[in-house]
Amino acid sequence: MASTLFRTIQIHPFLLYPTALFSRRNGVLYCTMKSSQTQTATQEKQQPPKVKVPQHALKKTVDKITRDYEAIIGIETHVQLSTLTKAFCSCPYNYGSQPNTSICPICMGLPGALPVLNSKVIEFAVKLGLALNCKLSLNSKFDRKQYFYPDLPKGYQISQFDIPIATGGYVDLDLPLEFGGGHRKFGITRVHMEEDAGKLLHSGNGDYSQEITSLTSIYSYFSKHTVDLNRAGVPLLEIVSEPDMRTGIEAAEYAAELQRVVRYLGISNGNMQEGSLRCDVNVSIRPVGQSEFGTKVEIKNLNSFSSINRAIDFEISRQALLHSQGQSDQIVQETRLWEEGAQKTVTMRKKEGLSDYRYFPEPDLPEVILTQEYVDSISNSLPELPEAKRRRYEKMGLSMQDVLFLANDMNVAEYFDATLSSGADIKLAANWIMGDIAAYMKNEKLSINDIKLTPQELAELVASIKSGTISGKIGKEILSELLAKGGTVKGLIEEKDLIQATRVRNYRVYPYERTEPNFLIADPVEIGKMIDKVISENPKQLEQYRGGKTKLQGFFAGQWWFRFDFAGLRPLMVTPPARKVMVVADPAPHSAAALQYALSHALLEQDELILLHVENTSSWKNTLTTFLKRPTIASAANAMTPNNSSGPDWGSTDVNFLDQMKYASEIAQPKIPVRIEKIDPDGKDKATVILSKSKDLGIDLIIIGQKRSLSSAILG
């Protein structure tokens, strides 16, 4: 018989609804559906709005509300437990499954079906009670809460009334910095076990007042208004707070902290979108300084923390406006719905009182008796909770912004802790997780458990950057590959040949010179000494930097580069390899200028200077042009040699200009060997000849003093 009814209910869900009243008028059979929800919806539809609150008026009264009224806020939070089966039967529950596919005679409330308590519900209740600092009741019981909704097939809900499993706790939390920050402590009145109800499903226009005149219209009505009992009997823990909150953001953060706690405990996924965590907010206001509470209004349909914040702020404004208009009698004890689209609350139904529920002890379930040994065993198995984790991170020296980010998600916190266990620097690891890794997860819509980069490899990446093996820029470049494909940091560094040494620019090179190689310092101890010296020489700026003037970082970098005496460190430096530097030599002022530049700016002691002359070049248009290009030998050479130097007779026109340039080079840089190379272009373009010869000689640096046309041909 039970199985037959079970199949019938799946096919005809309207049989679960309350009684249909039939009447005959003028030979026609009329049917009217009666239920508390359908009546309320019909009444709500017919009631004209009592007070219309303009949005601009609400905004103008916000400051006045803050000054003249105090909000009193409490929250009832329902947490759906992640047990394998329901609270009092063996039916599984999976969110999103087909309607009425996870039901049995017990959760359908059929006559003769007896409930059996799931022991995991008790275990999870004890865990949550301990986590919320509650006093546990070693002896508690279940009660029947009577009310008549279409989604409650038994006509009552199994809950706990006068002896809940946990009482008198509190929650500690830290408000985000953008909302003023600070620590808060909110009281917990009680935590009790109960079962969930089913779910009403509506389609069409949601018209509950449809008049039914035939069997066809009956079927049409109930095809639009059905009930899904999959959720009926799913275990819940209800957490009732003290009325300790005063603002919407405090209430939202309280709810977010409860979500963190149940996720850390592993007793629920806490997803508000799935209904695994549902909050009913109670709001009243009173004049500042008054001890008596105002009329309490309950708000439902809050599916996010931001909606909790906005709904409370709206309700405070609505009630304050009614007070200011002398219409406080219109604030009645009722349940209101938050309409996300309209950003306002609307009346749902009048609020029931305790007497309406007609509580009495559940006769089909025994008392719940706990032993102290059982409680202690659960207490010893509790993980580190969000509040303890935040305090530990704070002691590490992390900022509150870092602390709140890392402790918010249990998986992120575990990843961070594993990274530190692998030896990573605390601040650097936090920065990488909060910055580039968080951005990658957001863009790819991944959780931290989905990325390929392990905590151990993140620690290796941080260590490589800190030691100077790679730069931070290179670290960012390989991070994306590590996140997407995995691998090892050392493997990528070796594969891409990314190892670097710390570079220090030679202090003798002018800022615009790009050709001279840098001296290298690879010893981190010596680098540390250099930095310590700069810091010790600038105590005033150091104090300002520690006081928050972070722009001084550039000042210290400049002091390190330009004020330090690099000459004393030369024995520690890596000597650059010897180079071959070639100057294109012609009897023209351009060549003399190029040689002067090479001798004063480019050449180092270990280099070799080569003077290359292309004879009879086709780029000289004719003999007259060539003659006009020739400089006065003395004027070209005197600019590079001392007045009293011995050497070729500069006034003699028979002296080869190449000998003059070689002699000037030996005087200016006596340790640098100089040689002359002459080449016949053999009809080829001068630029081509120069490049070909430089390749044959293995030239490292070419310095030319020709006109721009030739320079462009060589340089490209």
PDB file of C-alpha atoms in Angstrom, residues 128-362:
ATOM      1  CA  LEU A 128      29.517  23.041  16.044  1.00  0.00           C
ATOM      2  CA  GLY A 129      28.572  23.639  19.677  1.00  0.00           C
ATOM      3  CA  LEU A 130      32.199  23.320  20.745  1.00  0.00           C
ATOM      4  CA  ALA A 131      33.419  25.504  17.869  1.00  0.00           C
ATOM      5  CA  LEU A 132      30.957  28.237  18.900  1.00  0.00           C
ATOM      6  CA  ASN A 133      32.137  28.098  22.535  1.00  0.00           C
ATOM      7  CA  CYS A 134      28.757  26.783  23.728  1.00  0.00           C
ATOM      8  CA  LYS A 135      27.828  24.787  26.797  1.00  0.00           C
ATOM      9  CA  LEU A 136      26.680  21.326  25.696  1.00  0.00           C
ATOM     10  CA  SER A 137      23.608  19.621  27.142  1.00  0.00           C
ATOM     11  CA  LEU A 138      24.528  16.053  27.971  1.00  0.00           C
ATOM     12  CA  ASN A 139      20.790  15.284  28.103  1.00  0.00           C
ATOM     13  CA  SER A 140      18.546  16.797  25.450  1.00  0.00           C
ATOM     14  CA  LYS A 141      15.395  15.796  23.590  1.00  0.00           C
ATOM     15  CA  PHE A 142      13.393  16.329  20.405  1.00  0.00           C
ATOM     16  CA  ASP A 143      10.048  18.114  20.121  1.00  0.00           C
ATOM     17  CA  ARG A 144       7.297  18.498  17.552  1.00  0.00           C
ATOM     18  CA  LYS A 145       6.774  21.962  16.113  1.00  0.00           C
ATOM     19  CA  GLN A 146       3.278  22.197  14.621  1.00  0.00           C
ATOM     20  CA  TYR A 147       2.517  24.233  11.520  1.00  0.00           C
ATOM     21  CA  PHE A 148       0.658  23.567   8.300  1.00  0.00           C
ATOM     22  CA  TYR A 149       2.536  24.268   5.098  1.00  0.00           C
ATOM     23  CA  PRO A 150       2.141  22.287   1.867  1.00  0.00           C
ATOM     24  CA  ASP A 151       5.849  21.357   1.959  1.00  0.00           C
ATOM     25  CA  LEU A 152       5.567  19.781   5.435  1.00  0.00           C
ATOM     26  CA  PRO A 153       3.856  16.423   4.850  1.00  0.00           C
ATOM     27  CA  LYS A 154       3.628  15.348   8.515  1.00  0.00           C
ATOM     28  CA  GLY A 155       1.977  18.583   9.612  1.00  0.00           C
ATOM     29  CA  TYR A 156       4.815  19.094  12.123  1.00  0.00           C
ATOM     30  CA  GLN A 157       8.583  19.452  12.155  1.00  0.00           C
ATOM     31  CA  ILE A 158      10.876  17.430  14.415  1.00  0.00           C
ATOM     32  CA  SER A 159      12.982  20.031  16.243  1.00  0.00           C
ATOM     33  CA  GLN A 160      14.254  20.923  19.733  1.00  0.00           C
ATOM     34  CA  PHE A 161      12.427  23.399  21.947  1.00  0.00           C
ATOM     35  CA  ASP A 162      13.218  23.812  25.628  1.00  0.00           C
ATOM     36  CA  ILE A 163      16.347  21.640  25.901  1.00  0.00           C
ATOM     37  CA  PRO A 164      18.607  22.285  22.875  1.00  0.00           C
ATOM     38  CA  ILE A 165      21.895  20.467  22.476  1.00  0.00           C
ATOM     39  CA  ALA A 166      24.037  23.627  22.939  1.00  0.00           C
ATOM     40  CA  THR A 167      23.515  27.024  24.597  1.00  0.00           C
ATOM     41  CA  GLY A 168      25.355  30.180  25.636  1.00  0.00           C
ATOM     42  CA  GLY A 169      28.183  30.522  23.108  1.00  0.00           C
ATOM     43  CA  TYR A 170      29.804  33.343  21.154  1.00  0.00           C
ATOM     44  CA  VAL A 171      31.572  34.155  17.890  1.00  0.00           C
ATOM     45  CA  ASP A 172      34.727  36.273  17.515  1.00  0.00           C
ATOM     46  CA  LEU A 173      35.402  37.983  14.200  1.00  0.00           C
ATOM     47  CA  ASP A 174      37.325  40.839  12.586  1.00  0.00           C
ATOM     48  CA  LEU A 175      35.543  43.337  10.366  1.00  0.00           C
ATOM     49  CA  PRO A 176      37.148  44.104   6.978  1.00  0.00           C
ATOM     50  CA  LEU A 177      39.267  47.240   6.873  1.00  0.00           C
ATOM     51  CA  GLU A 178      37.041  48.843   4.234  1.00  0.00           C
ATOM     52  CA  PHE A 179      34.224  48.823   6.805  1.00  0.00           C
ATOM     53  CA  GLY A 180      36.270  50.336   9.588  1.00  0.00           C
ATOM     54  CA  GLY A 181      37.955  47.178  10.853  1.00  0.00           C
ATOM     55  CA  GLY A 182      37.962  46.219  14.501  1.00  0.00           C
ATOM     56  CA  HIS A 183      37.195  43.108  16.525  1.00  0.00           C
ATOM     57  CA  ARG A 184      33.637  42.020  17.353  1.00  0.00           C
ATOM     58  CA  LYS A 185      32.150  39.415  19.684  1.00  0.00           C
ATOM     59  CA  PHE A 186      28.549  38.276  19.153  1.00  0.00           C
ATOM     60  CA  GLY A 187      26.637  36.004  21.505  1.00  0.00           C
ATOM     61  CA  ILE A 188      25.033  32.675  20.558  1.00  0.00           C
ATOM     62  CA  THR A 189      21.752  31.901  22.341  1.00  0.00           C
ATOM     63  CA  ARG A 190      21.402  28.269  21.278  1.00  0.00           C
ATOM     64  CA  VAL A 191      22.170  25.594  18.707  1.00  0.00           C
ATOM     65  CA  HIS A 192      19.572  22.893  18.116  1.00  0.00           C
ATOM     66  CA  MET A 193      18.933  19.990  15.748  1.00  0.00           C
ATOM     67  CA  GLU A 194      15.926  19.762  13.447  1.00  0.00           C
ATOM     68  CA  GLU A 195      14.783  18.493  10.060  1.00  0.00           C
ATOM     69  CA  ASP A 196      14.248  20.479   6.879  1.00  0.00           C
ATOM     70  CA  ALA A 197      10.943  20.830   5.030  1.00  0.00           C
ATOM     71  CA  GLY A 198      10.253  20.183   1.359  1.00  0.00           C
ATOM     72  CA  LYS A 199      10.303  22.807  -1.355  1.00  0.00           C
ATOM     73  CA  LEU A 200       7.428  24.423  -3.255  1.00  0.00           C
ATOM     74  CA  LEU A 201       7.921  24.788  -6.992  1.00  0.00           C
ATOM     75  CA  HIS A 202       5.899  27.401  -8.871  1.00  0.00           C
ATOM     76  CA  SER A 203       5.653  28.096 -12.583  1.00  0.00           C
ATOM     77  CA  GLY A 204       3.515  30.421 -14.663  1.00  0.00           C
ATOM     78  CA  ASN A 205       2.404  33.739 -13.186  1.00  0.00           C
ATOM     79  CA  GLY A 206       2.213  32.452  -9.603  1.00  0.00           C
ATOM     80  CA  ASP A 207      -1.532  33.219  -9.290  1.00  0.00           C
ATOM     81  CA  TYR A 208      -2.725  31.379  -6.155  1.00  0.00           C
ATOM     82  CA  SER A 209      -6.339  32.591  -6.443  1.00  0.00           C
ATOM     83  CA  GLN A 210      -7.230  30.621  -9.556  1.00  0.00           C
ATOM     84  CA  GLU A 211     -10.830  29.330  -9.402  1.00  0.00           C
ATOM     85  CA  ILE A 212     -11.144  25.661 -10.362  1.00  0.00           C
ATOM     86  CA  THR A 213     -14.361  24.570 -12.074  1.00  0.00           C
ATOM     87  CA  SER A 214     -13.478  21.167 -13.529  1.00  0.00           C
ATOM     88  CA  LEU A 215     -11.074  18.255 -13.229  1.00  0.00           C
ATOM     89  CA  THR A 216      -9.132  19.655 -16.179  1.00  0.00           C
ATOM     90  CA  SER A 217      -8.612  22.961 -14.392  1.00  0.00           C
ATOM     91  CA  ILE A 218      -7.603  21.068 -11.227  1.00  0.00           C
ATOM     92  CA  TYR A 219      -4.816  19.344 -13.136  1.00  0.00           C
ATOM     93  CA  SER A 220      -3.842  22.653 -14.766  1.00  0.00           C
ATOM     94  CA  TYR A 221      -3.620  24.358 -11.375  1.00  0.00           C
ATOM     95  CA  PHE A 222      -1.423  21.711  -9.776  1.00  0.00           C
ATOM     96  CA  SER A 223       0.806  21.371 -12.803  1.00  0.00           C
ATOM     97  CA  LYS A 224       1.930  24.946 -12.028  1.00  0.00           C
ATOM     98  CA  HIS A 225       2.158  24.598  -8.229  1.00  0.00           C
ATOM     99  CA  THR A 226       3.957  21.440  -7.096  1.00  0.00           C
ATOM    100  CA  VAL A 227       5.972  20.257  -4.115  1.00  0.00           C
ATOM    101  CA  ASP A 228       9.355  18.521  -4.075  1.00  0.00           C
ATOM    102  CA  LEU A 229       9.936  16.416  -0.953  1.00  0.00           C
ATOM    103  CA  ASN A 230      13.570  15.518  -1.680  1.00  0.00           C
ATOM    104  CA  ARG A 231      14.674  18.054   0.947  1.00  0.00           C
ATOM    105  CA  ALA A 232      12.125  16.929   3.572  1.00  0.00           C
ATOM    106  CA  GLY A 233      13.954  15.312   6.475  1.00  0.00           C
ATOM    107  CA  VAL A 234      17.421  16.641   5.596  1.00  0.00           C
ATOM    108  CA  PRO A 235      19.268  17.379   8.878  1.00  0.00           C
ATOM    109  CA  LEU A 236      19.665  21.002   9.962  1.00  0.00           C
ATOM    110  CA  LEU A 237      21.403  22.821  12.775  1.00  0.00           C
ATOM    111  CA  GLU A 238      19.738  26.096  13.697  1.00  0.00           C
ATOM    112  CA  ILE A 239      21.996  28.731  15.269  1.00  0.00           C
ATOM    113  CA  VAL A 240      20.183  31.519  17.101  1.00  0.00           C
ATOM    114  CA  SER A 241      22.268  34.598  17.863  1.00  0.00           C
ATOM    115  CA  GLU A 242      21.846  37.133  20.613  1.00  0.00           C
ATOM    116  CA  PRO A 243      20.536  40.531  19.391  1.00  0.00           C
ATOM    117  CA  ASP A 244      24.080  41.921  19.514  1.00  0.00           C
ATOM    118  CA  MET A 245      24.481  43.319  16.001  1.00  0.00           C
ATOM    119  CA  ARG A 246      23.819  46.950  15.181  1.00  0.00           C
ATOM    120  CA  THR A 247      24.540  47.318  11.446  1.00  0.00           C
ATOM    121  CA  GLY A 248      23.992  45.402   8.264  1.00  0.00           C
ATOM    122  CA  ILE A 249      27.705  44.839   7.729  1.00  0.00           C
ATOM    123  CA  GLU A 250      28.088  43.351  11.217  1.00  0.00           C
ATOM    124  CA  ALA A 251      25.254  40.924  10.504  1.00  0.00           C
ATOM    125  CA  ALA A 252      26.715  39.986   7.118  1.00  0.00           C
ATOM    126  CA  GLU A 253      30.155  39.373   8.621  1.00  0.00           C
ATOM    127  CA  TYR A 254      28.616  37.301  11.418  1.00  0.00           C
ATOM    128  CA  ALA A 255      26.915  35.083   8.818  1.00  0.00           C
ATOM    129  CA  ALA A 256      30.159  34.855   6.827  1.00  0.00           C
ATOM    130  CA  GLU A 257      32.018  33.756   9.961  1.00  0.00           C
ATOM    131  CA  LEU A 258      29.467  30.987  10.559  1.00  0.00           C
ATOM    132  CA  GLN A 259      30.015  29.850   6.978  1.00  0.00           C
ATOM    133  CA  ARG A 260      33.773  29.732   7.579  1.00  0.00           C
ATOM    134  CA  VAL A 261      33.310  27.750  10.796  1.00  0.00           C
ATOM    135  CA  VAL A 262      31.064  25.044   9.287  1.00  0.00           C
ATOM    136  CA  ARG A 263      33.405  24.698   6.305  1.00  0.00           C
ATOM    137  CA  TYR A 264      36.471  24.413   8.536  1.00  0.00           C
ATOM    138  CA  LEU A 265      34.643  21.743  10.558  1.00  0.00           C
ATOM    139  CA  GLY A 266      33.606  19.898   7.391  1.00  0.00           C
ATOM    140  CA  ILE A 267      29.980  19.552   8.521  1.00  0.00           C
ATOM    141  CA  SER A 268      28.452  21.545   5.631  1.00  0.00           C
ATOM    142  CA  ASN A 269      29.475  23.136   2.342  1.00  0.00           C
ATOM    143  CA  GLY A 270      27.751  26.350   3.476  1.00  0.00           C
ATOM    144  CA  ASN A 271      26.657  27.327  -0.040  1.00  0.00           C
ATOM    145  CA  MET A 272      23.938  29.956   0.246  1.00  0.00           C
ATOM    146  CA  GLN A 273      22.955  29.561  -3.412  1.00  0.00           C
ATOM    147  CA  GLU A 274      22.015  25.918  -2.761  1.00  0.00           C
ATOM    148  CA  GLY A 275      20.236  26.653   0.504  1.00  0.00           C
ATOM    149  CA  SER A 276      22.901  24.890   2.568  1.00  0.00           C
ATOM    150  CA  LEU A 277      23.181  28.028   4.696  1.00  0.00           C
ATOM    151  CA  ARG A 278      20.043  30.143   5.140  1.00  0.00           C
ATOM    152  CA  CYS A 279      19.712  33.235   7.291  1.00  0.00           C
ATOM    153  CA  ASP A 280      16.525  34.757   8.693  1.00  0.00           C
ATOM    154  CA  VAL A 281      17.230  38.215  10.068  1.00  0.00           C
ATOM    155  CA  ASN A 282      15.256  39.881  12.876  1.00  0.00           C
ATOM    156  CA  VAL A 283      15.414  43.683  12.903  1.00  0.00           C
ATOM    157  CA  SER A 284      13.966  46.269  15.252  1.00  0.00           C
ATOM    158  CA  ILE A 285      14.930  49.829  16.103  1.00  0.00           C
ATOM    159  CA  ARG A 286      14.627  51.979  19.204  1.00  0.00           C
ATOM    160  CA  PRO A 287      15.525  55.556  20.071  1.00  0.00           C
ATOM    161  CA  VAL A 288      19.102  55.952  21.223  1.00  0.00           C
ATOM    162  CA  GLY A 289      19.271  55.552  25.003  1.00  0.00           C
ATOM    163  CA  GLN A 290      16.081  53.480  25.291  1.00  0.00           C
ATOM    164  CA  SER A 291      16.459  50.008  26.826  1.00  0.00           C
ATOM    165  CA  GLU A 292      13.148  48.550  25.676  1.00  0.00           C
ATOM    166  CA  PHE A 293      13.183  46.703  22.352  1.00  0.00           C
ATOM    167  CA  GLY A 294      11.019  47.786  19.434  1.00  0.00           C
ATOM    168  CA  THR A 295       8.728  45.589  17.342  1.00  0.00           C
ATOM    169  CA  LYS A 296      10.703  42.814  15.679  1.00  0.00           C
ATOM    170  CA  VAL A 297      10.411  42.174  11.927  1.00  0.00           C
ATOM    171  CA  GLU A 298      11.772  38.996  10.323  1.00  0.00           C
ATOM    172  CA  ILE A 299      13.358  39.111   6.842  1.00  0.00           C
ATOM    173  CA  LYS A 300      13.660  36.034   4.613  1.00  0.00           C
ATOM    174  CA  ASN A 301      14.895  35.235   1.094  1.00  0.00           C
ATOM    175  CA  LEU A 302      18.466  36.361   1.769  1.00  0.00           C
ATOM    176  CA  ASN A 303      20.710  34.371  -0.549  1.00  0.00           C
ATOM    177  CA  SER A 304      24.021  36.216  -0.145  1.00  0.00           C
ATOM    178  CA  PHE A 305      25.944  38.164   2.471  1.00  0.00           C
ATOM    179  CA  SER A 306      25.598  41.364   0.481  1.00  0.00           C
ATOM    180  CA  SER A 307      21.814  40.904   0.366  1.00  0.00           C
ATOM    181  CA  ILE A 308      21.820  40.513   4.164  1.00  0.00           C
ATOM    182  CA  ASN A 309      23.632  43.826   4.462  1.00  0.00           C
ATOM    183  CA  ARG A 310      21.360  45.660   2.018  1.00  0.00           C
ATOM    184  CA  ALA A 311      18.123  44.185   3.367  1.00  0.00           C
ATOM    185  CA  ILE A 312      18.955  45.194   6.932  1.00  0.00           C
ATOM    186  CA  ASP A 313      19.956  48.710   5.932  1.00  0.00           C
ATOM    187  CA  PHE A 314      16.702  49.096   3.989  1.00  0.00           C
ATOM    188  CA  GLU A 315      14.588  47.768   6.852  1.00  0.00           C
ATOM    189  CA  ILE A 316      16.274  50.076   9.359  1.00  0.00           C
ATOM    190  CA  SER A 317      15.572  53.024   7.064  1.00  0.00           C
ATOM    191  CA  ARG A 318      11.952  51.927   6.542  1.00  0.00           C
ATOM    192  CA  GLN A 319      11.229  51.583  10.242  1.00  0.00           C
ATOM    193  CA  ALA A 320      12.998  54.835  11.113  1.00  0.00           C
ATOM    194  CA  LEU A 321      11.015  56.695   8.474  1.00  0.00           C
ATOM    195  CA  LEU A 322       7.752  55.336   9.873  1.00  0.00           C
ATOM    196  CA  HIS A 323       8.820  56.467  13.354  1.00  0.00           C
ATOM    197  CA  SER A 324       9.687  59.928  12.081  1.00  0.00           C
ATOM    198  CA  GLN A 325       6.273  60.198  10.371  1.00  0.00           C
ATOM    199  CA  GLY A 326       4.404  59.175  13.521  1.00  0.00           C
ATOM    200  CA  GLN A 327       3.329  55.842  12.011  1.00  0.00           C
ATOM    201  CA  SER A 328       5.240  53.472  14.280  1.00  0.00           C
ATOM    202  CA  ASP A 329       2.011  51.485  14.805  1.00  0.00           C
ATOM    203  CA  GLN A 330       2.419  50.232  11.227  1.00  0.00           C
ATOM    204  CA  ILE A 331       5.572  48.356  12.274  1.00  0.00           C
ATOM    205  CA  VAL A 332       4.037  44.983  13.159  1.00  0.00           C
ATOM    206  CA  GLN A 333       5.537  41.606  13.996  1.00  0.00           C
ATOM    207  CA  GLU A 334       5.632  40.003  10.575  1.00  0.00           C
ATOM    208  CA  THR A 335       7.766  38.102   8.095  1.00  0.00           C
ATOM    209  CA  ARG A 336       8.956  40.128   5.119  1.00  0.00           C
ATOM    210  CA  LEU A 337      10.655  39.037   1.901  1.00  0.00           C
ATOM    211  CA  TRP A 338      13.705  40.744   0.457  1.00  0.00           C
ATOM    212  CA  GLU A 339      13.192  41.495  -3.234  1.00  0.00           C
ATOM    213  CA  GLU A 340      16.642  41.653  -4.795  1.00  0.00           C
ATOM    214  CA  GLY A 341      15.460  43.292  -8.000  1.00  0.00           C
ATOM    215  CA  ALA A 342      13.488  46.052  -6.293  1.00  0.00           C
ATOM    216  CA  GLN A 343      15.995  46.333  -3.413  1.00  0.00           C
ATOM    217  CA  LYS A 344      13.252  46.442  -0.787  1.00  0.00           C
ATOM    218  CA  THR A 345      11.357  44.266   1.690  1.00  0.00           C
ATOM    219  CA  VAL A 346       7.685  43.347   1.238  1.00  0.00           C
ATOM    220  CA  THR A 347       5.181  41.666   3.548  1.00  0.00           C
ATOM    221  CA  MET A 348       5.035  37.875   3.282  1.00  0.00           C
ATOM    222  CA  ARG A 349       2.849  36.871   6.254  1.00  0.00           C
ATOM    223  CA  LYS A 350       2.080  37.769   9.832  1.00  0.00           C
ATOM    224  CA  LYS A 351       4.572  36.258  12.229  1.00  0.00           C
ATOM    225  CA  GLU A 352       3.447  33.328  14.349  1.00  0.00           C
ATOM    226  CA  GLY A 353       4.050  33.268  18.093  1.00  0.00           C
ATOM    227  CA  LEU A 354       5.370  30.367  20.171  1.00  0.00           C
ATOM    228  CA  SER A 355       1.834  29.379  21.136  1.00  0.00           C
ATOM    229  CA  ASP A 356       0.971  28.930  17.465  1.00  0.00           C
ATOM    230  CA  TYR A 357       3.554  26.164  17.141  1.00  0.00           C
ATOM    231  CA  ARG A 358       2.083  24.060  19.987  1.00  0.00           C
ATOM    232  CA  TYR A 359       5.375  22.407  20.930  1.00  0.00           C
ATOM    233  CA  PHE A 360       5.295  19.068  22.722  1.00  0.00           C
ATOM    234  CA  PRO A 361       7.920  16.283  23.179  1.00  0.00           C
ATOM    235  CA  GLU A 362       8.481  13.958  20.215  1.00  0.00           C
TER     236      GLU A 362
END
